[in-house]
mmCIF file of C-alpha atoms in Angstrom:
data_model
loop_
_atom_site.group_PDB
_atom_site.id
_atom_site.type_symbol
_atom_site.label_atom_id
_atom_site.label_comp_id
_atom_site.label_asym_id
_atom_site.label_seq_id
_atom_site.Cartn_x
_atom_site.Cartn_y
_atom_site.Cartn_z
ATOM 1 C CA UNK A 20 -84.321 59.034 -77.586
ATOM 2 C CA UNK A 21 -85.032 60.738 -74.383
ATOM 3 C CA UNK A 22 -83.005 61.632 -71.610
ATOM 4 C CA UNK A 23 -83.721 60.699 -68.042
ATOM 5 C CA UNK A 24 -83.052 64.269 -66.474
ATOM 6 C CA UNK A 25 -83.402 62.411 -62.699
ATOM 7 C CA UNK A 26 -80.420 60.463 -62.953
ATOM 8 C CA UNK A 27 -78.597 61.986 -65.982
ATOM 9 C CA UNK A 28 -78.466 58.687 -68.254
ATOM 10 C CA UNK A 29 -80.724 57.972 -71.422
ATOM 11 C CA UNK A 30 -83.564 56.164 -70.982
ATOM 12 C CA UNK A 31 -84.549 53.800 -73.194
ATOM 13 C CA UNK A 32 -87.063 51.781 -71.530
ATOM 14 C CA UNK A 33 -89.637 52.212 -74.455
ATOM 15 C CA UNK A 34 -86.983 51.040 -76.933
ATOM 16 C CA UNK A 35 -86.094 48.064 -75.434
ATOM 17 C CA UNK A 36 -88.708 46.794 -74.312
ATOM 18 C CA UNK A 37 -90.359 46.984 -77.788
ATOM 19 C CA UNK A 38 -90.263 43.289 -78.523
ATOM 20 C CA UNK A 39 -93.098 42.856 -75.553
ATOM 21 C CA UNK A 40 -94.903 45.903 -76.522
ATOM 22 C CA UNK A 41 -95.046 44.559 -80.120
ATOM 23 C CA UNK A 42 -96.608 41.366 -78.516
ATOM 24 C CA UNK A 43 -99.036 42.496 -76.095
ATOM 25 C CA UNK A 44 -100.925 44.441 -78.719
ATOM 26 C CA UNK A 45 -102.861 41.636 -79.850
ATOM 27 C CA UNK A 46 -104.346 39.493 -76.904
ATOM 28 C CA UNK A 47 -105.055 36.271 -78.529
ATOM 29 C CA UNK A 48 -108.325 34.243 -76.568
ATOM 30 C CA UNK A 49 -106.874 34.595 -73.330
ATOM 31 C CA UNK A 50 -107.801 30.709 -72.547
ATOM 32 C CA UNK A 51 -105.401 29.986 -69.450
ATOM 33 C CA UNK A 52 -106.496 33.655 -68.289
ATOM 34 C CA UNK A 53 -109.925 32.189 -68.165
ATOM 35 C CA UNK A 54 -108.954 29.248 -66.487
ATOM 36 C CA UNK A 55 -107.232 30.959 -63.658
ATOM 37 C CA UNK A 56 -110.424 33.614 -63.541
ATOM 38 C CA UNK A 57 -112.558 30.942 -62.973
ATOM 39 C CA UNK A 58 -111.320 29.235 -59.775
ATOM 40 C CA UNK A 59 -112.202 32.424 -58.320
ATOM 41 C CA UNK A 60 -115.410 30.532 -57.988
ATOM 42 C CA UNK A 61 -114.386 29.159 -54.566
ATOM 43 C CA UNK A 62 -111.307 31.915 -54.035
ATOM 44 C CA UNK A 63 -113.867 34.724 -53.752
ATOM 45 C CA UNK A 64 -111.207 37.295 -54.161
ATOM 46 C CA UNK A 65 -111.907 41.026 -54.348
ATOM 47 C CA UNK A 66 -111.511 42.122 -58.271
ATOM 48 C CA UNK A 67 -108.510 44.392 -57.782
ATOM 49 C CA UNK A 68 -106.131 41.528 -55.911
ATOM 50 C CA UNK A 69 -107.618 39.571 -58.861
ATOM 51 C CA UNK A 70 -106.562 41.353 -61.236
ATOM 52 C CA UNK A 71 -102.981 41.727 -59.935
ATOM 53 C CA UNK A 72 -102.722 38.573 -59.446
ATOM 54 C CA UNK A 73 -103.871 37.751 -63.116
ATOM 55 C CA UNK A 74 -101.971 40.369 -64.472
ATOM 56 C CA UNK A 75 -98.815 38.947 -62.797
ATOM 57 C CA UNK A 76 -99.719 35.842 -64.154
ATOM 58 C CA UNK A 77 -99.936 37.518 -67.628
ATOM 59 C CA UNK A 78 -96.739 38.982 -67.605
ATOM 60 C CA UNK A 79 -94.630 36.025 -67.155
ATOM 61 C CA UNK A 80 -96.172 34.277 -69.492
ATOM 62 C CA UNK A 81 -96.005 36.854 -72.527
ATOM 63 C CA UNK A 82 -92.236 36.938 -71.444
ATOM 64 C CA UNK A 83 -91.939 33.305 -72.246
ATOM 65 C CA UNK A 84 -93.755 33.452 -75.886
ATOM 66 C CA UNK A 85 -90.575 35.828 -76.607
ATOM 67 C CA UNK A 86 -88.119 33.319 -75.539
ATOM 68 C CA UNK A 87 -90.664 30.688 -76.806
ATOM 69 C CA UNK A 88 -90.802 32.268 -80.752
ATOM 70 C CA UNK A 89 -86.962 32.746 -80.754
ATOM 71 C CA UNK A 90 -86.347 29.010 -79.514
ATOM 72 C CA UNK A 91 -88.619 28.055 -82.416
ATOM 73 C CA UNK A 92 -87.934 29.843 -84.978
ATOM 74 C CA UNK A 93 -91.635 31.384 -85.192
ATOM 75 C CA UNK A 94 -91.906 34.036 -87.634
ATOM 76 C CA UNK A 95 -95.815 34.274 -86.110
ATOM 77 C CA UNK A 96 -97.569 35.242 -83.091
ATOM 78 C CA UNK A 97 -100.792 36.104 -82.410
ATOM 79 C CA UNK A 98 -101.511 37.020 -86.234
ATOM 80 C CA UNK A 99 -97.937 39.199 -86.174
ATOM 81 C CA UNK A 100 -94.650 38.513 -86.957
ATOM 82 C CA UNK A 101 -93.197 37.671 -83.994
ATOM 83 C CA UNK A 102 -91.162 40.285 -81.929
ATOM 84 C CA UNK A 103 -87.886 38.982 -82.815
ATOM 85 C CA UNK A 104 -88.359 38.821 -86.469
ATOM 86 C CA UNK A 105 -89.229 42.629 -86.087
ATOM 87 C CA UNK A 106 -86.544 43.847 -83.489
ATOM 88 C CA UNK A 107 -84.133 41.306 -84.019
ATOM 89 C CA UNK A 108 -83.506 38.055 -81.340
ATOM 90 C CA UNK A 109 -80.807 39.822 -79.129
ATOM 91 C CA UNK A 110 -83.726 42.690 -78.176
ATOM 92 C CA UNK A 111 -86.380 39.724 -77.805
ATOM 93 C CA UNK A 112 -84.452 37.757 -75.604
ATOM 94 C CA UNK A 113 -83.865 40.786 -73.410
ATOM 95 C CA UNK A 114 -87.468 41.910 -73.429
ATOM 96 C CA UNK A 115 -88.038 38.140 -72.255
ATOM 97 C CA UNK A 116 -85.586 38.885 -69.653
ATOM 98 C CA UNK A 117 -86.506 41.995 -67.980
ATOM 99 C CA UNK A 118 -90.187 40.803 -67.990
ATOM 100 C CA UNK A 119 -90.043 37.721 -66.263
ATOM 101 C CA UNK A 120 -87.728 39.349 -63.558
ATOM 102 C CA UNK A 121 -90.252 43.024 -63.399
ATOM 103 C CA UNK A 122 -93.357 40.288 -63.225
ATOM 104 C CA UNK A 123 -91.170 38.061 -59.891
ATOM 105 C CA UNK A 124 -90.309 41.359 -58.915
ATOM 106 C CA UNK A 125 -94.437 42.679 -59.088
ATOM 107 C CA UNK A 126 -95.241 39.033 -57.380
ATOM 108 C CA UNK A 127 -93.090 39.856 -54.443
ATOM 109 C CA UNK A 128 -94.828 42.949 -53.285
ATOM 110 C CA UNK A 129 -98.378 41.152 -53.794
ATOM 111 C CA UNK A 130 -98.126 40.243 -50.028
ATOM 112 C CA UNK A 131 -96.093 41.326 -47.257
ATOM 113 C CA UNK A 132 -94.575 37.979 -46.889
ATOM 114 C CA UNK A 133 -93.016 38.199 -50.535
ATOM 115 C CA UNK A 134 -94.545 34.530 -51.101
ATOM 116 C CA UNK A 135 -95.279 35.197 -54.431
ATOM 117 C CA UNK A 136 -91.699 35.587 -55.902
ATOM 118 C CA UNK A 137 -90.632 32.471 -54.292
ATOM 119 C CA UNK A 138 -93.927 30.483 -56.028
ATOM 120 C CA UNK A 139 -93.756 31.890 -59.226
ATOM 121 C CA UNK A 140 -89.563 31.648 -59.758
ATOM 122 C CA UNK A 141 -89.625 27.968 -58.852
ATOM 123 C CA UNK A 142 -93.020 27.093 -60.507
ATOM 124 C CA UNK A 143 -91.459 28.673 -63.707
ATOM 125 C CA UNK A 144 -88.287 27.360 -63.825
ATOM 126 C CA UNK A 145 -90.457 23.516 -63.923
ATOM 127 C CA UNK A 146 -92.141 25.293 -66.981
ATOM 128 C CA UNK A 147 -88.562 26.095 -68.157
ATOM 129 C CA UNK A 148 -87.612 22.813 -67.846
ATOM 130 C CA UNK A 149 -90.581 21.312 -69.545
ATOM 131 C CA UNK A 150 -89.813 23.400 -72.460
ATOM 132 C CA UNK A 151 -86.369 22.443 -72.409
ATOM 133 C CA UNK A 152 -87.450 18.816 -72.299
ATOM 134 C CA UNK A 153 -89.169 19.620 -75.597
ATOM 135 C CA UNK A 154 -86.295 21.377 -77.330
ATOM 136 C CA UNK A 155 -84.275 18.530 -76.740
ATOM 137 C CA UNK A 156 -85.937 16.019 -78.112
ATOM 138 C CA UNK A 157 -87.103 18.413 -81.482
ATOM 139 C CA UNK A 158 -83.096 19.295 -82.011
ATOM 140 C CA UNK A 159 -81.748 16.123 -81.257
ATOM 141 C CA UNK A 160 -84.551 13.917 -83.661
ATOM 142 C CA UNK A 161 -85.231 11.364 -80.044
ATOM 143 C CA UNK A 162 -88.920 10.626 -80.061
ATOM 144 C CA UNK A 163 -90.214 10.381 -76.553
ATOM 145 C CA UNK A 164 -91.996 8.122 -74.509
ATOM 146 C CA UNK A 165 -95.497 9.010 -74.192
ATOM 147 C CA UNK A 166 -95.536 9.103 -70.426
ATOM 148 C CA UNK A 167 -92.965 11.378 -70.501
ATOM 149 C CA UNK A 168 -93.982 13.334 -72.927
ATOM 150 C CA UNK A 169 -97.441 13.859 -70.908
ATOM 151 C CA UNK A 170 -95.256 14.732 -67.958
ATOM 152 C CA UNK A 171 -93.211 17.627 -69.697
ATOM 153 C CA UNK A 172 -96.313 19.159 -70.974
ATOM 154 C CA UNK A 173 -97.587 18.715 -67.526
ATOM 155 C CA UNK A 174 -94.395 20.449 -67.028
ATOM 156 C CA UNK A 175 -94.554 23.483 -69.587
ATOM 157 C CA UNK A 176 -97.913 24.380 -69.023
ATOM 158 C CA UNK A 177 -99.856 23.183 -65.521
ATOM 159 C CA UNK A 178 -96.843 25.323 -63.621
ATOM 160 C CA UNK A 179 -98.082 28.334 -65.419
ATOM 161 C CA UNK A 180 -101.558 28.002 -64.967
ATOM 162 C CA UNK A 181 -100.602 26.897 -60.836
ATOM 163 C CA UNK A 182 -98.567 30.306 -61.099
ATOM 164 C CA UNK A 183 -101.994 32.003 -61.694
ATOM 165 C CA UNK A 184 -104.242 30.185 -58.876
ATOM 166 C CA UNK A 185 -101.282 30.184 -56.335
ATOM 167 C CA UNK A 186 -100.896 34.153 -56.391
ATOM 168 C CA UNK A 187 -104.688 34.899 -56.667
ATOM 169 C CA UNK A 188 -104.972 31.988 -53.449
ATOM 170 C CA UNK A 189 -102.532 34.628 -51.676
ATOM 171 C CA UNK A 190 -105.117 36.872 -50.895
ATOM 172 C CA UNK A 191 -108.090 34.099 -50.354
ATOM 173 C CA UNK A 192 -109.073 32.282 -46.909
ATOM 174 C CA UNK A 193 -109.917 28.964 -48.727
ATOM 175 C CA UNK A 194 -106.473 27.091 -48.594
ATOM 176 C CA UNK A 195 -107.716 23.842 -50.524
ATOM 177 C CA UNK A 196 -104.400 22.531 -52.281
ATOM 178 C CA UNK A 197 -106.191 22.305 -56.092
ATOM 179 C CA UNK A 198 -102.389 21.841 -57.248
ATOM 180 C CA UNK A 199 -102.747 18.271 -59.020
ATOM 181 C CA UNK A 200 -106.254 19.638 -60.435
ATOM 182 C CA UNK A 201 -104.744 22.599 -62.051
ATOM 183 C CA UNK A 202 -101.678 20.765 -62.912
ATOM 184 C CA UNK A 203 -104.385 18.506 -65.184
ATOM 185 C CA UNK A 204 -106.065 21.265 -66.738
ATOM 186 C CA UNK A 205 -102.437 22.480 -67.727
ATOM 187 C CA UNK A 206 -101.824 19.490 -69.410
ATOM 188 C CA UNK A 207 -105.315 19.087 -71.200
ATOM 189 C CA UNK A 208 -105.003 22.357 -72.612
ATOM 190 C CA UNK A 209 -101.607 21.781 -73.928
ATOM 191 C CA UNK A 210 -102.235 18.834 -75.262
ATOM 192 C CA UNK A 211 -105.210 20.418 -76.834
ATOM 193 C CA UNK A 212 -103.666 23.131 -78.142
ATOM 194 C CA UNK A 213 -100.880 20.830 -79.652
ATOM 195 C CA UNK A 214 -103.983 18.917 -81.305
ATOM 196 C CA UNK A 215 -105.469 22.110 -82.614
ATOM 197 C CA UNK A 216 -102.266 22.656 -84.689
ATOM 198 C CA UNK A 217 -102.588 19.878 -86.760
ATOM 199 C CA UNK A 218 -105.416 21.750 -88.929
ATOM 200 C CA UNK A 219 -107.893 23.040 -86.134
ATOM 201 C CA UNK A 220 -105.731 26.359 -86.214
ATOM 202 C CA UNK A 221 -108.338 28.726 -85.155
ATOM 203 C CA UNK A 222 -109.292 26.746 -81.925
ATOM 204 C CA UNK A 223 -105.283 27.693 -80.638
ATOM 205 C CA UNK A 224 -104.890 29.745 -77.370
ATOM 206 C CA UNK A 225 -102.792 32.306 -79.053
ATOM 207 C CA UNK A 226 -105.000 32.346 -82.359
ATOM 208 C CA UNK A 227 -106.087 36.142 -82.596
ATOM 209 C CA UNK A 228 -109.556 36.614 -80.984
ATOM 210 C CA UNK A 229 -112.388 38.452 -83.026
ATOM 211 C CA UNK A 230 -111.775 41.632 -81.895
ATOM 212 C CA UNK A 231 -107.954 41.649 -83.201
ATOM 213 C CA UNK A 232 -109.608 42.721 -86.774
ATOM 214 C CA UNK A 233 -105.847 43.557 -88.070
ATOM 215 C CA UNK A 234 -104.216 40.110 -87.307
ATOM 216 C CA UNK A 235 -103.463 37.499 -89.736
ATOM 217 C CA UNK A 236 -105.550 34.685 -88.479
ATOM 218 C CA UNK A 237 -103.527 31.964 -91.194
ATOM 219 C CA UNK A 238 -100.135 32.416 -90.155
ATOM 220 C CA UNK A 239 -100.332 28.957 -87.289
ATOM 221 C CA UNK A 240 -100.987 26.312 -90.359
ATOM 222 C CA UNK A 241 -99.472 23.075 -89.140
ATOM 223 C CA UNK A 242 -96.762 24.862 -87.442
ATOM 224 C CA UNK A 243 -95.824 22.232 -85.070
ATOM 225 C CA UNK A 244 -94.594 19.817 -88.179
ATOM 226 C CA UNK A 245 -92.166 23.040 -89.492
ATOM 227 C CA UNK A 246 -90.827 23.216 -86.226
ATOM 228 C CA UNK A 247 -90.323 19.437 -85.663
ATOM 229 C CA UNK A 248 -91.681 19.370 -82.696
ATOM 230 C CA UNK A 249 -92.989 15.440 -81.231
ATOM 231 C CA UNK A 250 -96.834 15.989 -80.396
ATOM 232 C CA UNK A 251 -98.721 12.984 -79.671
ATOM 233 C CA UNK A 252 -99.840 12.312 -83.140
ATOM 234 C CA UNK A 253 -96.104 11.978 -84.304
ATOM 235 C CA UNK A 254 -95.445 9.961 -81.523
ATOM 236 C CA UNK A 255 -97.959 7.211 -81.614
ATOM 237 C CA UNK A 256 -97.175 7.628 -85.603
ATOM 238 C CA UNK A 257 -93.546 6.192 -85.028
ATOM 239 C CA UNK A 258 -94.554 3.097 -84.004
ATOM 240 C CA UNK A 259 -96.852 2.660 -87.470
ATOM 241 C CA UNK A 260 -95.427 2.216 -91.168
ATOM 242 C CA UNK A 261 -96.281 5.908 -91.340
ATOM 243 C CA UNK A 262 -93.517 7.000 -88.766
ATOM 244 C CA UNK A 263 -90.483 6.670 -91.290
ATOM 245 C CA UNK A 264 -92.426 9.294 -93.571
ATOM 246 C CA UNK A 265 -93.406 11.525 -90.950
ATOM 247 C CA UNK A 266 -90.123 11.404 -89.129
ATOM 248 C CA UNK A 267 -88.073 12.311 -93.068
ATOM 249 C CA UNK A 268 -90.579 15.351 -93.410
ATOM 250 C CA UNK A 269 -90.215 16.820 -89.690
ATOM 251 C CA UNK A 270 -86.512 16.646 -89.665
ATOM 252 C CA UNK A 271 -86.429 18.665 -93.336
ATOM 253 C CA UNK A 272 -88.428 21.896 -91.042
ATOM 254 C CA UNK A 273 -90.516 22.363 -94.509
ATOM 255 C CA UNK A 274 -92.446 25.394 -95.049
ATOM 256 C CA UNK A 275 -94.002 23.806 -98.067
ATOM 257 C CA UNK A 276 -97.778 23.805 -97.170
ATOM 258 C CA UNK A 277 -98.717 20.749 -99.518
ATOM 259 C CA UNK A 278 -95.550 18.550 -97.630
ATOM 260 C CA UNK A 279 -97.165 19.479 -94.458
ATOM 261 C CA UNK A 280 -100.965 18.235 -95.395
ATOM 262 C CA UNK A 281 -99.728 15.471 -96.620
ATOM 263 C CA UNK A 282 -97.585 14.772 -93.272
ATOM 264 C CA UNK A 283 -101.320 15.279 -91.537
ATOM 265 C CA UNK A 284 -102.816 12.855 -93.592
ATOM 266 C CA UNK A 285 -100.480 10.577 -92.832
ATOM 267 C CA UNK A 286 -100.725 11.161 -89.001
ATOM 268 C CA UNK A 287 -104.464 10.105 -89.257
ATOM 269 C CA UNK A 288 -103.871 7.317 -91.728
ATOM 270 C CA UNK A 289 -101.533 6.542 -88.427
ATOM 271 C CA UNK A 290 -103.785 6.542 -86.387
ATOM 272 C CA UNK A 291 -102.165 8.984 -84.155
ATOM 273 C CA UNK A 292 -104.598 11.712 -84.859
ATOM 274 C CA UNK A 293 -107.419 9.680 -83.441
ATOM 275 C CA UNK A 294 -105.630 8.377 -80.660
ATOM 276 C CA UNK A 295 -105.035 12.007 -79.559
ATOM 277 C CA UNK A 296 -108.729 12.919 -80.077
ATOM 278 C CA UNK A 297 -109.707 10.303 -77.946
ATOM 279 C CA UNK A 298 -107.382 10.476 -75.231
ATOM 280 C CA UNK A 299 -108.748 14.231 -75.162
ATOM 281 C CA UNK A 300 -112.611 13.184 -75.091
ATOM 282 C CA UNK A 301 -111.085 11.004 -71.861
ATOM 283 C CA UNK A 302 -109.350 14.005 -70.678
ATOM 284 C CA UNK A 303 -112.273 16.378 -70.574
ATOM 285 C CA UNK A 304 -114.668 13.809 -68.686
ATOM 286 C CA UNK A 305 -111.607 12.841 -66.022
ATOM 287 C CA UNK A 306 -111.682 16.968 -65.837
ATOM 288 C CA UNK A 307 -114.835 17.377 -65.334
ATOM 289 C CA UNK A 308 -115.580 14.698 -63.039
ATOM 290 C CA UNK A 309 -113.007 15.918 -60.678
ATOM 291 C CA UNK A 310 -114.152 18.994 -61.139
ATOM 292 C CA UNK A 311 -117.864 17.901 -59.564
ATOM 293 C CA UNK A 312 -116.345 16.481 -56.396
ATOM 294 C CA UNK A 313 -114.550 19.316 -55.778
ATOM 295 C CA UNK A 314 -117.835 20.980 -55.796
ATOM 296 C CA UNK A 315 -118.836 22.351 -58.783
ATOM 297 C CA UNK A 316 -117.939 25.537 -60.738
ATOM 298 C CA UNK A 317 -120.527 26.615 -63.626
ATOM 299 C CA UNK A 318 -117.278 29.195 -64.839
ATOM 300 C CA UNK A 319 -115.268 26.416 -65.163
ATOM 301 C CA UNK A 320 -117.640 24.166 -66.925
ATOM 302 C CA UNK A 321 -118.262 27.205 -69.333
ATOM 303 C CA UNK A 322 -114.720 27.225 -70.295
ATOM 304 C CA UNK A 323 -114.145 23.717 -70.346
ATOM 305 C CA UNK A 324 -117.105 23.703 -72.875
ATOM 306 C CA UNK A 325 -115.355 26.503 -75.053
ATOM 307 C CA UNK A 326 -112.399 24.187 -74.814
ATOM 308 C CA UNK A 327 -114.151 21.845 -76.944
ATOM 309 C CA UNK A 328 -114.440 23.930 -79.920
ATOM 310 C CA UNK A 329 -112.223 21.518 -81.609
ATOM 311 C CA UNK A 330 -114.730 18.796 -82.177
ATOM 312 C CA UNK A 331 -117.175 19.627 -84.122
ATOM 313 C CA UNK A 332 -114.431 20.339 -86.876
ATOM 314 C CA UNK A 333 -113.229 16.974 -86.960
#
C-alpha cells in the first residue's frame, strides 16, 4: 500500500484497478483492432494519432468485457478466469467504471475541439443499449425477432468498431461518412463470433492468440448455451420441433458439457446452424462488394479473409 506523499492520501490506483490489469495481460486476436487499422487505407493517418486513436478505442472496449463477464456470469476470458472471479464483482465493476470514463476522458484531449468524448460517450451508450437489449431477452426467456435481433447486435458491436474509425477520422482530411459500412462489419463480426461459439471456439475474437502460450485456450466451449443467451441458431431453432428442447436446456444455464453438444446437435438438426452459416457466406460477399465500390482496400480484404477461418471447420 503506498502513500501518495503529493496530496497526503493513499494511493491505490494499482489495487483497484487490478481487475483491468488482470485482463489486459492476455490480448486475445485483436480482430476489431484490425478492422479499425485497416480503414487507415484511405485515412492515411500518421502512426502515432493512430495509435491513440486505437488505443482509445482499446480501452473502452476492455472496460466493457469487465462489465460484460460480470453481466454473464463468465468465469473465462481470454484463456483466464475472468477479473471478477479473481478480485471479486464490486472491484470489476469499478475497474469497468473508471476505464470507460479515463478512455472519454483520453478521447477528449485527442483534438482541440474535444469531439472525441462527445462521439465515443454517445456511440457507447447505443453499444450499452444493444447489450442491454440482449440481457433482457436471456433473463426474461423472450426469444426475439430476428430483425431485431440483427439490429441489437448492430447495436452492441458496429458502435464500437464506428468508435474506432470516428476518432482515427479526427485527425484525417478524407471526411467520407463509412458509418453504415462499419456499422455492417460490426454486425458480421458479431454475428460471426456468436457462430464461432457453437463449437468453432478457437475462431472467437477474444480466443487467446498464439503468442498467449499460458492461456487456457478450452475455457469458451459452447458458452453462449450456459449463458442462455438467443443467437441466431436458437432463434430460427424455436420455430422447429427442436425449439422446445433447446429452449428447456438454455433456461437450466448447464455447465454439463455432454447437455450442451447435444443442444448443438440439435441446433443443426434445426436447421438453425445452417441458416446462420449461410446468412454469413451472404454477409461476407454483401461486405465485400461494398467494400469494392468504395474503392478497394487489400488490408481489409486480408482481414475479411482471416474472418473466414470458420469455414473450413464446418
Amino acid at each position: 500500500m503506498a502513500e501518495d506523499k503529493k496530496c497526503g492520501q493513499l494511493n491505490l490506483d494499482e489495487e483497484i484497478l487490478a481487475p483491468y490489469t488482470h485482463l489486459i495481460q492476455i490480448r486475445g486476436k485483436q480482430l476489431r483492432e484490425q478492422l479499425v487499422r485497416s480503414f487507415n487505407h484511405w485515412l492515411k493517418v500518421p502512426d502515432i494519432q493512430l495509435k491513440n486513436a486505437i488505443d482509445t478505442m482499446t480501452m473502452l472496449h476492455n472496460a466493457s468485457l469487465l462489465l460484460d463477464d460480470v453481466q454473464d456470469n463468465s468465469l473465462t476470458r481470454r484463456g483466464l478466469p475472468s477479473a471478477h472471479c479473481v478480485y471479486g464483482v464490486a472491484l470489476a465493476l469499478n475497474a469497468s467504471a473508471q476505464i470507460s470514463m479515463k478512455a472519454i476522458l483520453k478521447a477528449s484531449e485527442l483534438v482541440p475541439s474535444r469531439e472525441g468524448a462527445e462521439i465515443m460517450a454517445k456511440l457507447f451508450i447505443d453499444a450499452l443499449t444493444g447489450q442491454g437489449y440482449e440481457i433482457y431477452w436471456r433473463d426474461n426467456c423472450v426469444c426475439p425477432d430476428e430483425k431485431i435481433y440483427l439490429k441489437m447486435l448492430t447495436l452492441k458491436t458496429g458502435t464500437m468498431l464506428l468508435v474506432g474509425v470516428k476518432l482515427i477520422q479526427l485527425f484525417s482530411e478524407n471526411k467520407t461518412k463509412y458509418d453504415d459500412f462499419v456499422m455492417k462489419l460490426g454486425l458480421y463480426l458479431q454475428l460471426r463470433d456468436d457462430y464461432c461459439n457453437m463449437g468453432h471456439e478457437k475462431d472467437l475474437e477474444e480466443m487467446p492468440g498464439e503468442e498467449d502460450v499460458n492461456a487456457d485456450k478450452d475455457g469458451y466451449i459452447l458458452e453462449d448455451i450456459t449463458e442462455g443467451k438467443f443467437t441466431l441458431p436458437a432463434i430460427y431453432a424455436m420455430k422447429t420441433p427442436e425449439g422446445p428442447q433447446v429452449l428447456s436446456i438454455m433456461r437450466q444455464h448447464t455447465r454439463d458439457l455432454e447437455l450442451k453438444k447435444y443442444c448443438l446437435s440439435l441446433l443443426e438438426k434445426s436447421g438453425g446452424m445452417q441458416y446462420t452459416r449461410d446468412l454469413l457466406m451472404k454477409m461476407d460477399k454483401e461486405v465485400r462488394a461494398e467494400l469494392a465500390t468504395l474503392g478497394g482496400n487489400p488490408v481489409l480484404e486480408k482481414v475479411l479473409d482471416g474472418l473466414m477461418g470458420w469455414k473450413s471447420e464446418k
